[in-house]
Coordinates of C-alpha atoms and ligand atoms in Angstrom, one line a residue:
Chain A
M1 CA 29.1 -0.3 30.5
I2 CA 27.5 -3.7 29.5
D3 CA 29.5 -6.4 28.1
F4 CA 28.0 -6.6 25.0
G5 CA 30.4 -9.5 23.5
F6 CA 31.3 -7.3 20.3
A7 CA 32.4 -3.7 19.3
I8 CA 31.5 -0.9 17.1
K9 CA 34.3 -0.6 14.7
Q10 CA 35.4 2.5 14.0
T11 CA 34.9 3.6 10.0
R12 CA 37.7 3.8 7.1
Q13 CA 35.0 6.2 5.3
E14 CA 36.7 9.7 4.5
N15 CA 34.6 12.5 6.1
L16 CA 35.9 15.7 4.1
D17 CA 33.6 17.5 6.6
K18 CA 35.8 16.5 9.3
V19 CA 39.1 16.5 8.3
S20 CA 41.5 19.4 7.4
L21 CA 43.1 18.9 4.0
E22 CA 45.3 22.0 4.1
K23 CA 48.5 20.2 4.4
Y24 CA 47.8 18.1 1.3
H25 CA 47.2 21.3 -0.6
K26 CA 50.4 22.9 0.5
L27 CA 52.1 19.6 -0.3
L28 CA 50.5 19.6 -4.0
D29 CA 51.4 23.3 -4.5
L30 CA 55.2 21.8 -3.5
T31 CA 55.2 19.2 -5.5
P32 CA 52.4 19.5 -8.2
S33 CA 53.4 16.2 -9.9
F34 CA 51.9 14.6 -7.1
K35 CA 48.2 15.2 -8.6
R36 CA 49.2 12.5 -11.1
C37 CA 49.1 9.8 -8.9
F38 CA 46.9 6.9 -9.5
Q39 CA 47.6 5.0 -6.2
C40 CA 48.9 1.7 -8.6
G41 CA 51.5 0.6 -6.0
N42 CA 54.6 0.1 -7.9
C43 CA 56.5 3.1 -5.3
S44 CA 55.9 0.6 -2.6
A45 CA 56.6 -2.7 -4.6
T46 CA 60.1 -1.4 -5.4
C47 CA 61.1 0.2 -2.4
S48 CA 64.4 -0.8 -0.7
A49 CA 63.1 0.3 2.8
R50 CA 60.2 -2.2 2.2
Q51 CA 62.5 -4.7 2.2
F52 CA 63.2 -5.2 5.6
T53 CA 60.4 -3.2 7.0
D54 CA 56.6 -2.6 7.1
F55 CA 57.0 1.0 5.5
S56 CA 54.8 1.2 2.5
I57 CA 55.0 5.1 1.0
R58 CA 52.1 4.7 -0.9
R59 CA 49.9 3.8 2.1
V60 CA 51.8 6.9 3.7
H61 CA 50.9 9.4 0.6
T62 CA 47.6 8.0 0.6
S63 CA 47.0 8.7 4.2
F64 CA 48.3 12.1 3.5
R65 CA 46.2 12.8 0.9
R66 CA 43.3 11.5 3.0
G67 CA 44.4 14.2 5.3
E68 CA 44.9 11.6 8.0
Y69 CA 48.3 12.4 9.5
D70 CA 48.9 10.6 12.9
G71 CA 51.8 8.6 12.9
L72 CA 53.2 9.6 9.4
A73 CA 56.0 11.5 10.2
E74 CA 57.3 8.7 12.2
E75 CA 56.9 6.4 9.2
L76 CA 58.7 8.8 6.9
R77 CA 62.1 8.2 8.5
K78 CA 62.3 4.6 7.7
C79 CA 62.5 6.1 4.1
M80 CA 66.7 6.0 2.7
L81 CA 65.6 8.5 -0.1
C82 CA 67.3 6.0 -2.3
G83 CA 65.1 7.5 -5.4
K84 CA 64.0 3.9 -6.5
C85 CA 60.1 4.8 -6.4
T86 CA 60.6 8.0 -8.4
L87 CA 62.6 6.0 -11.0
V88 CA 59.7 3.6 -11.4
C89 CA 56.5 5.8 -11.1
P90 CA 54.6 5.4 -14.3
R91 CA 53.3 8.9 -13.8
G92 CA 56.6 10.4 -13.3
V93 CA 55.6 11.6 -9.4
N94 CA 58.6 13.0 -8.3
L95 CA 58.6 11.0 -5.1
R96 CA 62.0 11.8 -3.7
S97 CA 60.6 15.6 -3.8
L98 CA 57.0 14.2 -2.1
I99 CA 58.8 12.7 0.7
M100 CA 61.0 15.6 1.6
N101 CA 58.4 18.3 1.5
M102 CA 55.7 15.5 3.5
R103 CA 58.6 15.6 6.4
E104 CA 59.0 19.5 6.4
I105 CA 55.3 19.9 6.2
L106 CA 54.7 17.6 8.8
D107 CA 57.7 18.3 11.2
E108 CA 57.6 22.3 10.9
P109 CA 53.7 22.9 9.7
Q110 CA 55.0 26.8 9.8
K111 CA 57.9 26.6 7.4
S112 CA 57.4 25.8 3.8
G113 CA 59.2 23.1 1.7
K114 CA 61.3 22.9 -1.0
Q115 CA 60.7 21.4 -4.4
Chain B
M1 CA 9.9 12.3 -21.5
A2 CA 10.0 12.4 -17.7
N3 CA 7.3 10.3 -17.3
R4 CA 8.2 7.7 -19.8
Y5 CA 11.2 6.7 -18.1
W6 CA 9.3 6.8 -14.6
N7 CA 7.0 4.3 -16.3
E8 CA 10.5 1.8 -16.1
Y9 CA 10.2 2.0 -12.4
Q10 CA 6.6 1.2 -11.5
K11 CA 5.5 -2.0 -10.4
N12 CA 2.3 -4.3 -11.1
I13 CA 0.3 -4.5 -7.9
A14 CA -2.7 -6.5 -8.0
D15 CA -6.1 -4.8 -7.4
D16 CA -8.0 -6.9 -5.4
H17 CA -7.9 -10.4 -3.5
Y18 CA -5.2 -11.2 -1.8
Y19 CA -3.6 -13.7 0.6
Y20 CA -1.6 -12.6 3.2
E21 CA 1.3 -14.3 4.8
R22 CA 2.0 -13.3 8.1
S23 CA 5.6 -12.8 9.6
C24 CA 7.3 -14.9 12.2
I25 CA 9.6 -12.1 13.6
R26 CA 7.3 -9.2 13.1
Q27 CA 4.6 -10.5 15.0
T28 CA 7.2 -10.0 18.3
F29 CA 8.9 -6.8 17.1
F30 CA 5.9 -5.0 15.8
P31 CA 2.7 -6.7 17.6
G32 CA 0.0 -4.3 16.5
S33 CA 1.3 -3.8 12.6
E34 CA -0.3 -6.6 11.0
T35 CA -3.4 -6.4 12.5
A36 CA -3.5 -3.0 11.5
F37 CA -2.5 -3.4 7.6
L38 CA -5.5 -5.7 7.8
K39 CA -7.8 -3.3 9.5
M40 CA -6.9 -1.0 6.7
M41 CA -7.1 -3.3 3.8
Q42 CA -10.5 -4.4 4.7
D43 CA -11.8 -1.8 6.8
E44 CA -10.9 1.4 5.3
L45 CA -10.5 -0.2 1.3
G46 CA -13.0 -2.8 1.6
K47 CA -10.3 -5.3 0.0
D48 CA -10.8 -9.4 0.3
I49 CA -7.5 -10.0 1.7
F50 CA -7.2 -13.9 3.4
D51 CA -5.2 -14.1 6.8
D52 CA -4.5 -17.8 6.9
F53 CA -4.1 -19.2 10.0
R54 CA -2.6 -22.2 8.4
L55 CA 0.8 -20.4 7.3
H56 CA 4.5 -21.3 8.6
T57 CA 7.9 -20.0 7.8
C58 CA 9.1 -19.3 4.8
T59 CA 12.5 -20.6 6.0
G60 CA 13.8 -17.3 4.7
I61 CA 16.2 -16.4 8.0
G62 CA 17.8 -20.1 8.1
Y63 CA 18.4 -20.4 4.2
H64 CA 19.8 -17.0 4.4
T65 CA 22.4 -18.2 7.2
D66 CA 23.0 -21.6 5.7
V67 CA 21.2 -23.5 7.8
V68 CA 18.1 -24.5 5.6
P69 CA 19.5 -26.2 2.4
L70 CA 17.8 -24.3 -0.8
E71 CA 15.7 -27.7 -1.7
T72 CA 14.0 -27.6 1.7
T73 CA 13.1 -23.7 1.0
M74 CA 11.6 -24.5 -2.2
T75 CA 9.7 -27.1 -0.8
V76 CA 8.2 -25.1 2.0
V77 CA 8.2 -22.5 -0.4
A78 CA 6.0 -24.6 -2.6
R79 CA 4.3 -25.5 0.5
I80 CA 3.1 -22.2 1.1
F81 CA 1.8 -21.5 -2.3
S82 CA -0.1 -24.9 -2.2
L83 CA -2.1 -23.7 0.7
M84 CA -3.1 -20.4 -1.1
K85 CA -3.8 -22.6 -4.0
E86 CA -6.2 -24.6 -1.9
R87 CA -8.1 -21.3 -0.5
G88 CA -8.6 -20.0 -4.2
Y89 CA -6.0 -17.3 -4.1
E90 CA -3.3 -16.1 -6.8
N91 CA -2.1 -12.9 -5.2
L92 CA 0.8 -13.5 -2.7
V93 CA 1.2 -10.8 0.2
P94 CA 3.9 -11.8 2.2
S95 CA 3.9 -9.0 5.6
C96 CA 7.9 -10.0 5.9
I97 CA 10.4 -8.8 3.4
T98 CA 12.6 -12.0 3.7
S99 CA 9.8 -13.6 2.4
F100 CA 9.1 -11.5 -0.2
G101 CA 12.7 -11.7 -1.3
V102 CA 12.4 -15.5 -0.8
F103 CA 9.3 -15.7 -2.7
T104 CA 10.6 -13.8 -5.7
E105 CA 14.0 -15.7 -5.9
M106 CA 12.3 -18.9 -5.7
C107 CA 9.8 -18.1 -8.7
H108 CA 12.8 -16.8 -10.5
M109 CA 14.6 -19.9 -10.0
W110 CA 11.6 -22.1 -11.3
Q111 CA 11.1 -19.7 -14.1
E112 CA 14.9 -20.1 -15.3
H113 CA 15.4 -23.4 -14.6
P114 CA 11.8 -25.8 -14.9
E115 CA 13.8 -28.8 -13.7
L116 CA 14.2 -27.4 -10.4
L117 CA 10.4 -26.7 -10.3
E118 CA 9.6 -30.5 -11.3
Q119 CA 11.8 -31.9 -8.8
T120 CA 9.8 -29.3 -6.1
R121 CA 6.4 -30.5 -7.8
E122 CA 8.0 -33.6 -6.6
N123 CA 9.7 -33.0 -2.9
L124 CA 6.3 -31.7 -2.1
Y125 CA 3.9 -34.3 -3.4
K126 CA 6.3 -37.0 -1.8
A127 CA 6.4 -35.1 1.3
C128 CA 2.7 -34.0 1.8
K129 CA 0.7 -35.1 -1.2
R130 CA 0.3 -31.4 -2.3
E131 CA 0.3 -29.7 -5.7
F132 CA 1.0 -26.1 -6.2
D133 CA 0.8 -23.0 -8.5
M134 CA 3.3 -20.5 -8.6
P135 CA 1.6 -16.9 -7.8
K136 CA 0.1 -14.8 -10.6
N137 CA 1.0 -11.7 -8.0
I138 CA 3.8 -11.2 -5.4
A139 CA 3.2 -7.5 -3.5
H140 CA 4.5 -6.7 -0.5
P141 CA 1.9 -4.8 1.9
S142 CA 3.9 -1.7 1.6
D143 CA 3.1 -1.7 -2.2
L144 CA -0.2 -1.9 -1.8
I145 CA -0.4 1.0 1.0
F146 CA 1.3 3.2 -1.7
K147 CA -1.1 1.9 -4.4
Y148 CA -3.8 2.9 -2.3
R149 CA -2.2 5.9 -0.3
F150 CA -4.2 8.8 -1.8
E151 CA -7.2 6.6 -0.8
L152 CA -5.9 6.5 2.5
A153 CA -5.2 9.9 3.1
E154 CA -9.0 11.1 2.3
K155 CA -9.2 9.1 5.2
M156 CA -6.7 10.0 7.7
K157 CA -7.1 12.3 10.5
Y158 CA -3.7 13.8 10.9
R159 CA -1.2 14.7 8.7
L160 CA 2.7 14.4 8.9
V161 CA 3.0 17.8 10.1
N162 CA 4.5 19.7 12.9
R163 CA 1.6 21.3 14.4
F164 CA 4.0 23.6 16.3
T165 CA 5.1 24.8 13.3
G166 CA 3.4 23.8 10.7
K167 CA 6.1 22.8 8.7
P168 CA 6.7 19.2 7.4
L169 CA 7.7 16.5 9.5
N170 CA 11.4 15.5 8.2
V171 CA 11.0 11.8 7.6
V172 CA 13.6 9.5 6.9
E173 CA 12.4 6.3 4.8
H174 CA 14.6 3.0 4.7
I175 CA 13.7 -0.1 2.3
G176 CA 15.0 -3.3 2.8
C177 CA 17.5 -4.8 0.9
H178 CA 15.4 -7.6 -0.1
Y179 CA 12.8 -5.7 -1.3
A180 CA 14.5 -3.9 -4.4
K181 CA 18.1 -4.7 -4.2
L182 CA 17.8 -8.7 -5.0
F183 CA 15.2 -7.9 -7.9
P184 CA 14.8 -4.5 -8.4
D185 CA 12.2 -4.6 -11.0
K186 CA 10.1 -6.1 -8.2
G187 CA 10.1 -2.8 -6.2
V188 CA 8.5 0.6 -7.0
G189 CA 11.3 2.9 -8.5
K190 CA 13.9 0.1 -8.2
A191 CA 17.1 0.3 -6.0
E192 CA 18.3 3.4 -7.1
F193 CA 14.9 5.8 -6.9
P194 CA 13.2 3.8 -3.9
Y195 CA 9.8 5.3 -4.0
V196 CA 7.4 2.7 -2.0
L197 CA 7.5 4.8 1.2
A198 CA 8.7 7.9 -0.2
G199 CA 5.7 8.2 -2.1
M200 CA 3.3 7.3 1.1
I201 CA 5.4 10.4 3.3
E202 CA 5.0 13.0 0.6
A203 CA 0.8 12.1 0.0
W204 CA 0.9 12.5 3.5
G205 CA 2.6 15.7 3.8
G206 CA 5.8 15.2 5.2
H207 CA 9.1 15.7 3.7
V208 CA 11.7 13.1 2.6
V209 CA 15.1 13.3 3.9
D210 CA 17.9 12.6 1.1
Y211 CA 21.1 11.7 3.2
P212 CA 24.3 10.5 1.6
E213 CA 23.4 6.8 3.4
R214 CA 20.4 6.8 2.3
R215 CA 20.7 3.8 0.0
H216 CA 23.0 2.1 2.9
C217 CA 22.3 -1.7 4.7
C218 CA 20.4 -1.0 8.2
G219 CA 23.2 -3.2 9.3
F220 CA 20.9 -6.5 10.1
G221 CA 22.7 -8.5 7.3
F222 CA 21.3 -12.2 8.9
R223 CA 24.9 -13.7 10.2
Q224 CA 26.2 -10.4 10.8
Y225 CA 23.9 -10.0 13.8
L226 CA 23.1 -13.9 14.3
V227 CA 26.5 -14.7 15.7
Q228 CA 27.5 -12.6 18.6
E229 CA 30.6 -11.6 17.8
N230 CA 29.7 -10.8 14.0
R231 CA 27.3 -8.2 15.6
G232 CA 30.2 -5.2 15.6
Y233 CA 29.3 -5.4 11.8
S234 CA 25.8 -5.0 11.9
V235 CA 26.0 -1.9 15.0
S236 CA 29.0 -0.3 12.7
N237 CA 26.3 -0.3 9.5
T238 CA 23.5 1.2 11.6
K239 CA 26.0 3.6 13.5
K240 CA 27.0 4.6 9.8
K241 CA 23.3 5.4 8.9
L242 CA 22.5 7.5 11.7
E243 CA 25.5 9.4 11.5
S244 CA 24.4 10.7 8.1
M245 CA 21.1 10.9 8.6
E246 CA 21.7 13.2 11.9
P247 CA 22.4 16.4 10.8
Y248 CA 19.4 16.6 8.8
E249 CA 17.6 16.4 12.1
P250 CA 14.8 13.7 11.0
D251 CA 11.7 13.6 13.4
F252 CA 11.3 10.1 12.6
I253 CA 12.6 6.9 10.7
V254 CA 10.3 4.5 8.4
S255 CA 10.6 1.1 7.4
N256 CA 9.1 -1.5 5.3
C257 CA 11.2 -4.5 6.5
P258 CA 11.4 -6.3 10.0
G259 CA 14.9 -6.5 10.1
C260 CA 15.5 -2.9 9.2
S261 CA 13.0 -1.4 11.7
M262 CA 14.2 -3.4 14.4
F263 CA 18.0 -3.0 14.1
L264 CA 18.1 1.3 13.6
D265 CA 15.6 0.6 16.8
R266 CA 17.4 -1.4 18.8
W267 CA 21.0 -0.1 18.2
Q268 CA 20.4 3.0 19.2
Y269 CA 20.2 1.7 22.6
T270 CA 23.4 -0.3 22.2
I271 CA 25.3 2.5 20.5
A272 CA 24.2 5.0 23.3
E273 CA 25.8 2.7 26.0
M274 CA 28.5 1.9 24.5
E275 CA 29.7 5.4 23.2
H276 CA 27.3 7.9 25.1
K277 CA 25.7 8.5 21.8
T278 CA 22.1 9.8 20.4
Y279 CA 21.1 10.9 17.2
D280 CA 18.8 13.6 18.4
R281 CA 19.2 16.9 20.5
E282 CA 18.0 16.0 23.4
G283 CA 19.0 12.6 24.0
Y284 CA 15.7 10.3 23.3
G285 CA 17.1 9.1 20.1
I286 CA 15.1 8.9 16.7
P287 CA 11.5 6.9 16.5
V288 CA 11.3 4.0 14.1
L289 CA 8.1 3.3 13.0
T290 CA 7.0 0.5 10.6
Y291 CA 4.4 1.6 7.5
E292 CA 1.7 0.4 9.2
E293 CA 2.4 2.3 12.5
M294 CA 3.0 5.7 10.3
A295 CA -0.1 4.8 8.4
G296 CA -2.3 3.5 11.5
L297 CA -1.4 6.7 13.8
L298 CA -2.3 8.9 10.9
L299 CA -5.7 7.2 10.4
G300 CA -6.4 8.1 14.2
Y301 CA -5.5 4.1 15.3
D302 CA -4.4 4.2 19.5
P303 CA -0.4 4.3 19.6
W304 CA -0.5 1.7 22.1
E305 CA -2.6 -0.3 20.4
L306 CA -0.5 -0.3 17.6
G307 CA 2.4 -1.3 20.0
L308 CA 4.3 1.6 19.6
Q309 CA 5.7 1.1 23.7
I310 CA 7.3 -2.1 22.4
H311 CA 9.9 -0.1 20.2
Q312 CA 13.1 1.1 21.9
V313 CA 13.0 4.6 20.9
Q314 CA 9.6 5.9 22.6
S315 CA 6.9 8.2 20.6
E316 CA 5.4 10.4 22.8
R317 CA 7.7 13.5 21.5
L318 CA 6.5 12.4 17.8
L319 CA 3.0 11.9 18.7
D320 CA 3.2 15.7 20.7
K321 CA 4.0 17.1 17.7
I322 CA 1.8 15.5 15.1
G323 CA -1.3 16.5 17.8
I324 CA -1.9 12.7 18.4
P325 CA -3.6 11.9 21.6
Y326 CA -2.8 9.3 23.8
D327 CA -3.3 7.9 27.2
P328 CA 0.0 7.5 29.4
K329 CA -1.7 5.6 31.8
Q330 CA -2.8 2.8 29.5
K331 CA 0.7 2.4 28.3
Y332 CA 1.7 -0.7 30.0
N333 CA -1.6 -2.1 30.1
S334 CA -2.6 -5.3 28.0
A335 CA -5.0 -5.7 25.6
S336 CA -7.7 -6.9 28.2
G337 CA -6.7 -4.3 30.4
K338 CA -4.3 -6.1 32.6
I339 CA -1.6 -3.6 34.1
L340 CA 1.6 -5.1 32.8
R341 CA 5.3 -4.2 34.5
A342 CA 6.8 -1.0 32.9
P343 CA 10.0 -1.8 31.5
E344 CA 13.6 -1.0 33.2
K345 CA 15.0 2.4 31.7
P346 CA 18.0 2.6 30.2
E347 CA 21.0 4.6 31.6
N348 CA 21.7 6.2 28.6
L349 CA 18.6 6.5 26.4
L350 CA 16.3 9.2 27.8
V351 CA 12.4 7.6 27.4
Ligands
LIG401 S1 63.4 7.3 -1.8 FE1 62.5 5.9 0.5 S2 60.6 5.5 -0.5 FE2 61.3 5.6 -2.2 S3 62.2 3.6 -3.0 FE3 63.9 4.9 -1.7 S4 63.4 4.0 0.7 FE4 61.4 3.4 -1.0
LIG402 S1 54.4 4.4 -8.2 FE1 53.9 6.6 -8.4 S2 51.4 6.5 -9.4 FE2 52.2 4.7 -8.4 S3 51.5 4.8 -6.2 FE3 53.5 5.5 -6.8 S4 53.5 7.6 -6.6 FE4 51.5 6.8 -7.3

């Protein structure tokens, strides 16, 4: 290939024609409070795991919501399930339930998670 | 009621006596467009339009890339206006969208800040003993063709219709950001309902494709292109538009801006080389025309005189669809009949 001295950047645009939101809808069935999330980031700000790693729970659940699942199962292993995020969430999202259900859906897509 | 609101989206375009300012880059990229425009205005419509050989740069590209200071741009623009005054014209018609944006912006600044106008008068006088007036009307050539689109339609030999299927051609229109996004009230349809090109397409039988990224920038963006390392931003924006229009299977793209026509065309080659991707079914790419080329073709002007062979994506398949005759042997002959060497063929974009 010719070396043009620059590269084409991949878009971060959400293209709903190209992604499947099946897993996200399943997650909403299992943890309906997630519908109320308005992406404030309080969960990430308070997260204990965040103090020591680059883990961001908000980034994880935002990617899940966009249908971008690559690498999320591994990311979620950094969570210690301490529940601080659930305490601070101003919208009452049950984050521990959300995290458990995301793990289950990502690890075993056929098995349903628990509330 | 609908008409009352639509009136707010119209623009005041002078009826006659225009002073034409050629573009620095358009004469290289689209060598037949400006001559075709003058022919349409003078021969087809009988208008008075003056093509002044003394004109010079508006500094637009240097201004938008921060290498020419504002005071210099104002003085150079003032010199152009002084040449217009000397020739006795008041209605300016700049061929380039960048110049159109620069002239409109300078006039706006002078109206809002009279002290800048005084300073510019002084600078111009000190530099070259000249005096100037602001134009009464600034219209882009696409405004004029839009204004007289029905008169031109009566003279046209062809329509934007696929002669094999009898259906209107699918046309993507793209207006330059500096046409209607800097000063929306200076563009027909403003920035929300760009109608200057759409009006031509509809009047001449085509179908305007309304696709999601229709109002997105073409990607040129001056510094995004001029610094080599930044060109990824430019090509990525163009790719976004091409991907968005692809499902509508456009027969061609038409634009009123030199940068847009250039990059929507040339980046198709770059994307084909980098990603082996073309945006039509057969691998030839989507032809990109200027509005003068589109009008000229329908009026029956020779495609090679219009300069279509200079484009990256070649237009023979489009000409066949409309039914416009052309002589393949003349394609790479110069105006004086000299046989020029045909360009090399790219690997991944068919020609
Ligand atoms: S439960 Fe997990 S995500 Fe929530 S604060 Fe604790 S470590 Fe962070
Ligand atoms: S704290 Fe609650 S509302 Fe805010 S981003 Fe986290 S889950 Fe969403």
